[in-house]
PDB file of C-alpha atoms and ligand atoms in Angstrom:
ATOM      1  CA  MET A   1     -28.273  15.989   4.439  1.00  0.00           C
ATOM      2  CA  THR A   2     -28.317  15.896   0.767  1.00  0.00           C
ATOM      3  CA  GLN A   3     -29.789  12.432  -0.747  1.00  0.00           C
ATOM      4  CA  ARG A   4     -26.231  11.565  -1.096  1.00  0.00           C
ATOM      5  CA  LEU A   5     -25.302  11.534   3.076  1.00  0.00           C
ATOM      6  CA  GLN A   6     -28.062  10.338   3.588  1.00  0.00           C
ATOM      7  CA  ARG A   7     -27.588   7.228   1.803  1.00  0.00           C
ATOM      8  CA  LEU A   8     -24.138   6.273   3.267  1.00  0.00           C
ATOM      9  CA  LEU A   9     -26.328   6.778   7.282  1.00  0.00           C
ATOM     10  CA  ASP A  10     -29.000   4.194   5.457  1.00  0.00           C
ATOM     11  CA  ASN A  11     -25.849   1.876   4.150  1.00  0.00           C
ATOM     12  CA  ASN A  12     -24.490   2.091   7.480  1.00  0.00           C
ATOM     13  CA  ARG A  13     -27.247   0.857   9.945  1.00  0.00           C
ATOM     14  CA  ALA A  14     -28.266  -1.737   6.988  1.00  0.00           C
ATOM     15  CA  TRP A  15     -25.035  -3.221   7.237  1.00  0.00           C
ATOM     16  CA  ALA A  16     -24.549  -2.687  11.458  1.00  0.00           C
ATOM     17  CA  ARG A  17     -28.054  -4.061  11.613  1.00  0.00           C
ATOM     18  CA  HIS A  18     -26.995  -7.463   8.761  1.00  0.00           C
ATOM     19  CA  GLU A  19     -23.838  -7.753  11.464  1.00  0.00           C
ATOM     20  CA  ALA A  20     -25.561  -7.980  14.636  1.00  0.00           C
ATOM     21  CA  GLU A  21     -28.321 -10.229  13.596  1.00  0.00           C
ATOM     22  CA  ARG A  22     -25.439 -12.826  11.965  1.00  0.00           C
ATOM     23  CA  ASP A  23     -22.745 -12.834  14.989  1.00  0.00           C
ATOM     24  CA  PRO A  24     -25.362 -10.799  17.971  1.00  0.00           C
ATOM     25  CA  ALA A  25     -21.075 -10.508  18.753  1.00  0.00           C
ATOM     26  CA  TYR A  26     -19.728  -9.308  16.255  1.00  0.00           C
ATOM     27  CA  PHE A  27     -19.148  -5.680  17.662  1.00  0.00           C
ATOM     28  CA  SER A  28     -18.413  -5.827  21.467  1.00  0.00           C
ATOM     29  CA  LYS A  29     -15.825  -8.594  20.978  1.00  0.00           C
ATOM     30  CA  LEU A  30     -14.338  -5.707  18.248  1.00  0.00           C
ATOM     31  CA  LEU A  31     -15.080  -3.144  20.535  1.00  0.00           C
ATOM     32  CA  ASP A  32     -12.392  -5.195  23.158  1.00  0.00           C
ATOM     33  CA  GLN A  33      -9.094  -5.074  21.040  1.00  0.00           C
ATOM     34  CA  GLN A  34      -7.958  -4.710  17.353  1.00  0.00           C
ATOM     35  CA  ALA A  35      -4.972  -6.499  17.098  1.00  0.00           C
ATOM     36  CA  PRO A  36      -4.382  -6.572  12.898  1.00  0.00           C
ATOM     37  CA  GLU A  37      -1.863  -8.716  11.751  1.00  0.00           C
ATOM     38  CA  TYR A  38      -1.255  -6.323   8.720  1.00  0.00           C
ATOM     39  CA  LEU A  39       0.082  -2.501   7.902  1.00  0.00           C
ATOM     40  CA  TRP A  40      -1.003  -2.134   4.204  1.00  0.00           C
ATOM     41  CA  ILE A  41      -0.039   0.849   2.752  1.00  0.00           C
ATOM     42  CA  GLY A  42      -1.426   1.906  -0.504  1.00  0.00           C
ATOM     43  CA  CYS A  43      -3.150   3.852  -2.940  1.00  0.00           C
ATOM     44  CA  SER A  44      -5.665   6.952  -2.113  1.00  0.00           C
ATOM     45  CA  ASP A  45      -7.126   5.736  -4.841  1.00  0.00           C
ATOM     46  CA  SER A  46     -11.478   4.834  -4.510  1.00  0.00           C
ATOM     47  CA  ARG A  47     -11.349   1.691  -6.692  1.00  0.00           C
ATOM     48  CA  VAL A  48      -8.505   0.161  -4.556  1.00  0.00           C
ATOM     49  CA  PRO A  49     -10.106  -0.411  -1.144  1.00  0.00           C
ATOM     50  CA  ALA A  50      -7.972  -3.088   1.276  1.00  0.00           C
ATOM     51  CA  ASN A  51     -11.174  -4.671   3.280  1.00  0.00           C
ATOM     52  CA  GLN A  52     -12.781  -5.308   0.194  1.00  0.00           C
ATOM     53  CA  ILE A  53      -9.956  -6.736  -2.391  1.00  0.00           C
ATOM     54  CA  THR A  54      -8.670  -8.741   1.028  1.00  0.00           C
ATOM     55  CA  GLY A  55     -11.477 -10.256   1.999  1.00  0.00           C
ATOM     56  CA  LEU A  56     -10.146  -8.851   5.152  1.00  0.00           C
ATOM     57  CA  ALA A  57     -13.232  -8.293   8.257  1.00  0.00           C
ATOM     58  CA  PRO A  58     -12.896  -4.775  10.760  1.00  0.00           C
ATOM     59  CA  GLY A  59      -9.544  -4.861  12.839  1.00  0.00           C
ATOM     60  CA  GLU A  60      -7.671  -8.143  10.226  1.00  0.00           C
ATOM     61  CA  VAL A  61      -5.560  -5.045   8.776  1.00  0.00           C
ATOM     62  CA  PHE A  62      -4.299  -2.164   9.559  1.00  0.00           C
ATOM     63  CA  VAL A  63      -4.426   0.863   7.242  1.00  0.00           C
ATOM     64  CA  HIS A  64      -2.124   3.718   5.661  1.00  0.00           C
ATOM     65  CA  ARG A  65      -3.328   5.134   2.244  1.00  0.00           C
ATOM     66  CA  ASN A  66      -1.942   8.472  -0.107  1.00  0.00           C
ATOM     67  CA  VAL A  67      -1.721   9.789  -2.783  1.00  0.00           C
ATOM     68  CA  GLY A  68       0.944   7.563  -4.994  1.00  0.00           C
ATOM     69  CA  ASN A  69       0.951   4.895  -1.771  1.00  0.00           C
ATOM     70  CA  LEU A  70       4.664   6.555  -0.752  1.00  0.00           C
ATOM     71  CA  VAL A  71       6.588   5.718   2.121  1.00  0.00           C
ATOM     72  CA  VAL A  72       8.488   8.925   2.663  1.00  0.00           C
ATOM     73  CA  HIS A  73      11.350   9.618   5.519  1.00  0.00           C
ATOM     74  CA  THR A  74      10.420  12.910   6.531  1.00  0.00           C
ATOM     75  CA  ASP A  75       5.711  12.316   6.211  1.00  0.00           C
ATOM     76  CA  LEU A  76       5.144  12.309  10.385  1.00  0.00           C
ATOM     77  CA  ASN A  77       1.877  10.825   9.275  1.00  0.00           C
ATOM     78  CA  CYS A  78       3.002   7.284   7.684  1.00  0.00           C
ATOM     79  CA  LEU A  79       5.490   6.996  10.165  1.00  0.00           C
ATOM     80  CA  ALA A  80       3.743   6.920  12.841  1.00  0.00           C
ATOM     81  CA  VAL A  81       1.245   4.692  11.067  1.00  0.00           C
ATOM     82  CA  ILE A  82       4.153   2.565  10.837  1.00  0.00           C
ATOM     83  CA  ASP A  83       6.021   3.254  14.482  1.00  0.00           C
ATOM     84  CA  PHE A  84       1.750   2.326  16.253  1.00  0.00           C
ATOM     85  CA  ALA A  85       1.392  -0.751  13.714  1.00  0.00           C
ATOM     86  CA  VAL A  86       4.536  -2.186  14.616  1.00  0.00           C
ATOM     87  CA  ASP A  87       5.789  -1.324  18.129  1.00  0.00           C
ATOM     88  CA  LEU A  88       2.545  -0.855  19.754  1.00  0.00           C
ATOM     89  CA  LEU A  89      -0.261  -3.305  17.068  1.00  0.00           C
ATOM     90  CA  GLN A  90       3.106  -6.137  16.308  1.00  0.00           C
ATOM     91  CA  VAL A  91       2.003  -6.334  12.869  1.00  0.00           C
ATOM     92  CA  ARG A  92       3.622  -9.624  11.397  1.00  0.00           C
ATOM     93  CA  HIS A  93       3.187  -8.003   8.208  1.00  0.00           C
ATOM     94  CA  VAL A  94       3.634  -4.534   6.098  1.00  0.00           C
ATOM     95  CA  ILE A  95       2.287  -4.241   3.092  1.00  0.00           C
ATOM     96  CA  VAL A  96       2.311  -1.613   0.023  1.00  0.00           C
ATOM     97  CA  VAL A  97       0.394  -1.872  -2.630  1.00  0.00           C
ATOM     98  CA  GLY A  98       0.741  -0.082  -5.968  1.00  0.00           C
ATOM     99  CA  HIS A  99      -1.921  -0.569  -8.431  1.00  0.00           C
ATOM    100  CA  HIS A 100      -1.226  -0.354 -12.386  1.00  0.00           C
ATOM    101  CA  GLY A 101      -2.929   2.834 -14.206  1.00  0.00           C
ATOM    102  CA  CYS A 102      -2.655   5.132 -10.922  1.00  0.00           C
ATOM    103  CA  SER A 103      -2.997   8.635 -11.905  1.00  0.00           C
ATOM    104  CA  GLY A 104      -0.578   9.903  -9.375  1.00  0.00           C
ATOM    105  CA  VAL A 105       1.791   7.719 -11.339  1.00  0.00           C
ATOM    106  CA  ARG A 106       0.206   9.225 -14.802  1.00  0.00           C
ATOM    107  CA  MET A 107       0.385  12.927 -13.617  1.00  0.00           C
ATOM    108  CA  ALA A 108       3.693  12.496 -12.342  1.00  0.00           C
ATOM    109  CA  LEU A 109       4.841  11.192 -16.216  1.00  0.00           C
ATOM    110  CA  ARG A 110       3.441  13.715 -17.708  1.00  0.00           C
ATOM    111  CA  ARG A 111       4.587  16.243 -15.286  1.00  0.00           C
ATOM    112  CA  SER A 112       1.170  17.350 -14.989  1.00  0.00           C
ATOM    113  CA  ALA A 113       0.524  17.728 -11.296  1.00  0.00           C
ATOM    114  CA  GLY A 114       1.127  21.215 -10.606  1.00  0.00           C
ATOM    115  CA  GLY A 115       0.483  23.027  -7.030  1.00  0.00           C
ATOM    116  CA  LEU A 116       1.415  20.842  -4.175  1.00  0.00           C
ATOM    117  CA  ALA A 117       0.460  17.747  -5.796  1.00  0.00           C
ATOM    118  CA  GLU A 118       3.810  18.133  -7.941  1.00  0.00           C
ATOM    119  CA  HIS A 119       5.547  18.583  -4.410  1.00  0.00           C
ATOM    120  CA  TRP A 120       4.052  14.841  -3.822  1.00  0.00           C
ATOM    121  CA  LEU A 121       4.277  13.191  -6.731  1.00  0.00           C
ATOM    122  CA  ARG A 122       8.488  14.650  -7.422  1.00  0.00           C
ATOM    123  CA  HIS A 123       8.935  11.589  -5.130  1.00  0.00           C
ATOM    124  CA  LEU A 124       7.570   9.431  -8.106  1.00  0.00           C
ATOM    125  CA  GLN A 125       9.797  10.864 -10.684  1.00  0.00           C
ATOM    126  CA  ASP A 126      12.350  10.324  -7.923  1.00  0.00           C
ATOM    127  CA  VAL A 127      11.867   6.415  -8.380  1.00  0.00           C
ATOM    128  CA  GLN A 128      11.335   7.132 -12.317  1.00  0.00           C
ATOM    129  CA  GLY A 129      14.602   8.789 -12.354  1.00  0.00           C
ATOM    130  CA  ARG A 130      16.448   6.337 -10.445  1.00  0.00           C
ATOM    131  CA  HIS A 131      15.305   3.230 -12.778  1.00  0.00           C
ATOM    132  CA  ALA A 132      14.983   5.966 -15.934  1.00  0.00           C
ATOM    133  CA  SER A 133      16.214   3.627 -18.361  1.00  0.00           C
ATOM    134  CA  LEU A 134      13.866   1.012 -17.678  1.00  0.00           C
ATOM    135  CA  VAL A 135      11.370   3.682 -18.263  1.00  0.00           C
ATOM    136  CA  GLU A 136      12.397   5.044 -20.826  1.00  0.00           C
ATOM    137  CA  SER A 137      12.376   1.413 -22.781  1.00  0.00           C
ATOM    138  CA  VAL A 138       8.858   1.292 -22.466  1.00  0.00           C
ATOM    139  CA  THR A 139       7.006   3.647 -25.564  1.00  0.00           C
ATOM    140  CA  ASP A 140       3.093   2.364 -24.389  1.00  0.00           C
ATOM    141  CA  ALA A 141       2.463   5.527 -22.266  1.00  0.00           C
ATOM    142  CA  ASP A 142      -0.225   2.786 -20.494  1.00  0.00           C
ATOM    143  CA  GLU A 143       2.641  -0.125 -19.610  1.00  0.00           C
ATOM    144  CA  LYS A 144       4.846   2.873 -18.642  1.00  0.00           C
ATOM    145  CA  VAL A 145       2.858   3.824 -15.882  1.00  0.00           C
ATOM    146  CA  ASN A 146       2.009   0.505 -15.096  1.00  0.00           C
ATOM    147  CA  LEU A 147       5.827  -0.777 -14.806  1.00  0.00           C
ATOM    148  CA  LEU A 148       6.454   2.611 -13.204  1.00  0.00           C
ATOM    149  CA  ALA A 149       3.735   1.799 -10.978  1.00  0.00           C
ATOM    150  CA  GLU A 150       5.696  -1.395  -9.939  1.00  0.00           C
ATOM    151  CA  LEU A 151       9.227  -0.103  -9.132  1.00  0.00           C
ATOM    152  CA  ASN A 152       7.575   2.561  -7.328  1.00  0.00           C
ATOM    153  CA  VAL A 153       6.578  -0.731  -4.806  1.00  0.00           C
ATOM    154  CA  LEU A 154      10.089  -1.548  -5.193  1.00  0.00           C
ATOM    155  CA  GLU A 155      11.096   1.461  -3.426  1.00  0.00           C
ATOM    156  CA  GLN A 156       8.600   2.152  -1.248  1.00  0.00           C
ATOM    157  CA  ALA A 157       8.866  -1.221   0.030  1.00  0.00           C
ATOM    158  CA  SER A 158      12.292  -0.512   0.898  1.00  0.00           C
ATOM    159  CA  ASN A 159      12.006   2.832   1.775  1.00  0.00           C
ATOM    160  CA  VAL A 160       9.788   0.727   4.626  1.00  0.00           C
ATOM    161  CA  CYS A 161      12.868  -1.692   5.225  1.00  0.00           C
ATOM    162  CA  GLU A 162      15.039   1.091   6.158  1.00  0.00           C
ATOM    163  CA  SER A 163      13.415   3.137   8.261  1.00  0.00           C
ATOM    164  CA  THR A 164      14.245   3.502  11.364  1.00  0.00           C
ATOM    165  CA  ILE A 165      10.610   1.548  12.821  1.00  0.00           C
ATOM    166  CA  VAL A 166      11.389  -0.951  11.665  1.00  0.00           C
ATOM    167  CA  ARG A 167      15.589  -1.218  11.738  1.00  0.00           C
ATOM    168  CA  GLU A 168      14.655  -1.479  15.240  1.00  0.00           C
ATOM    169  CA  ALA A 169      12.612  -4.396  15.247  1.00  0.00           C
ATOM    170  CA  TRP A 170      14.767  -6.094  13.511  1.00  0.00           C
ATOM    171  CA  ARG A 171      17.710  -5.130  15.998  1.00  0.00           C
ATOM    172  CA  ARG A 172      14.961  -6.882  19.060  1.00  0.00           C
ATOM    173  CA  HIS A 173      14.314  -9.973  16.172  1.00  0.00           C
ATOM    174  CA  ALA A 174      10.752  -9.084  15.665  1.00  0.00           C
ATOM    175  CA  ASP A 175       9.024 -11.566  13.672  1.00  0.00           C
ATOM    176  CA  LEU A 176       7.679  -9.035  10.865  1.00  0.00           C
ATOM    177  CA  THR A 177       7.797  -9.316   6.721  1.00  0.00           C
ATOM    178  CA  VAL A 178       8.084  -6.168   4.206  1.00  0.00           C
ATOM    179  CA  SER A 179       6.500  -7.093   1.226  1.00  0.00           C
ATOM    180  CA  GLY A 180       5.371  -5.615  -2.369  1.00  0.00           C
ATOM    181  CA  TRP A 181       2.170  -5.792  -4.137  1.00  0.00           C
ATOM    182  CA  ILE A 182       0.718  -4.521  -6.967  1.00  0.00           C
ATOM    183  CA  TYR A 183      -3.358  -4.764  -7.654  1.00  0.00           C
ATOM    184  CA  SER A 184      -4.603  -4.941 -11.305  1.00  0.00           C
ATOM    185  CA  LEU A 185      -7.501  -2.996 -11.632  1.00  0.00           C
ATOM    186  CA  ARG A 186      -8.803  -4.938 -15.342  1.00  0.00           C
ATOM    187  CA  ASP A 187      -8.936  -8.683 -13.324  1.00  0.00           C
ATOM    188  CA  GLY A 188      -9.169  -7.130  -9.962  1.00  0.00           C
ATOM    189  CA  LEU A 189      -6.011  -9.338  -8.697  1.00  0.00           C
ATOM    190  CA  LEU A 190      -3.341  -8.850  -6.635  1.00  0.00           C
ATOM    191  CA  ILE A 191       0.340  -9.191  -7.845  1.00  0.00           C
ATOM    192  CA  ASP A 192       3.479 -10.420  -5.579  1.00  0.00           C
ATOM    193  CA  VAL A 193       6.189  -8.110  -6.669  1.00  0.00           C
ATOM    194  CA  GLY A 194       8.570 -10.322  -5.448  1.00  0.00           C
ATOM    195  CA  PHE A 195       9.415  -8.509  -2.517  1.00  0.00           C
ATOM    196  CA  ASN A 196       9.522  -9.847   1.150  1.00  0.00           C
ATOM    197  CA  VAL A 197      12.125  -8.693   2.761  1.00  0.00           C
ATOM    198  CA  ASP A 198      12.198 -10.854   6.741  1.00  0.00           C
ATOM    199  CA  GLY A 199      15.540  -9.073   9.404  1.00  0.00           C
ATOM    200  CA  HIS A 200      16.982 -11.848   8.047  1.00  0.00           C
ATOM    201  CA  THR A 201      16.440 -11.216   4.245  1.00  0.00           C
ATOM    202  CA  ASP A 202      20.127  -9.054   2.949  1.00  0.00           C
ATOM    203  CA  LEU A 203      18.010  -5.802   1.142  1.00  0.00           C
ATOM    204  CA  ASP A 204      19.890  -5.287  -1.705  1.00  0.00           C
ATOM    205  CA  SER A 205      19.743  -9.115  -3.006  1.00  0.00           C
ATOM    206  CA  ALA A 206      16.080  -8.340  -2.587  1.00  0.00           C
ATOM    207  CA  ARG A 207      15.658  -5.478  -4.880  1.00  0.00           C
ATOM    208  CA  ALA A 208      17.838  -7.985  -6.734  1.00  0.00           C
ATOM    209  CA  ALA A 209      14.987 -10.598  -7.469  1.00  0.00           C
ATOM    210  CA  SER A 210      12.842  -8.194  -7.456  1.00  0.00           C
ATOM    211  CA  LEU A 211      13.314  -6.200  -9.706  1.00  0.00           C
ATOM    212  CA  ALA A 212      14.191  -8.956 -12.202  1.00  0.00           C
ATOM    213  CA  LEU A 213      11.068 -10.579 -11.578  1.00  0.00           C
ATOM    214  CA  ILE A 214       9.525  -6.859 -12.628  1.00  0.00           C
ATOM    215  CA  ARG A 215      11.553  -6.290 -15.461  1.00  0.00           C
ATOM    216  CA  SER A 216      10.796  -9.622 -16.766  1.00  0.00           C
ATOM    217  CA  ARG A 217       6.817  -9.144 -16.459  1.00  0.00           C
ATOM    218  CA  TYR A 218       8.051  -6.337 -18.924  1.00  0.00           C
ATOM    219  CA  GLY A 219       9.906  -8.597 -21.694  1.00  0.00           C
ATOM    220  CA  ARG A 220      12.803  -6.424 -20.706  1.00  0.00           C
TER     221      ARG A 220
HETATM  222 CO1   CO B 301      -2.840   5.185  -7.720  1.00  0.00          CO
END
């Protein structure tokens, strides 16, 4: 075992000991069940760990992450996670979380991914195309990445709402809200992009309200 990996196992032992000392029933309580109220769909970026930045303990948030926090209608991996979270765990909130300075978004804008990633990032280019004039109106490269990351949150959160899983849950009057947030690497703060949709919300007006909020944040 290399030193680098051994460090992780040592950390793990120290953490498990610390938790057990703090609360002797800590692990046995988690063993019984997981009942998270949140499904987090975020970017794989190592700087955006769901539990840590929201102060949630193990057992409190169900997590799916991929490059660019994309919800693709044919992605069985993501759909299985949503299905598991909504139908079995009955989470109350699905939160799509993008982040500023996202490398996936940057590569999509530069058309520079190459290989398999090119196909995946194509979905981000679709978002760019859908909001072409707005994205083009921003000239600063970093600002453009951040804007597209926010628009992507709006589009992927909409995809969650339009999935058969969520539509079916709302038909059953499930208490389920889909929201969109953006994380700033600069100060570690999560920002609401103004997209909060439940079974009673009109998706088109929610999208319009969120888009207006994002535009105003960029002075557009
Ligand atoms: Co990212």
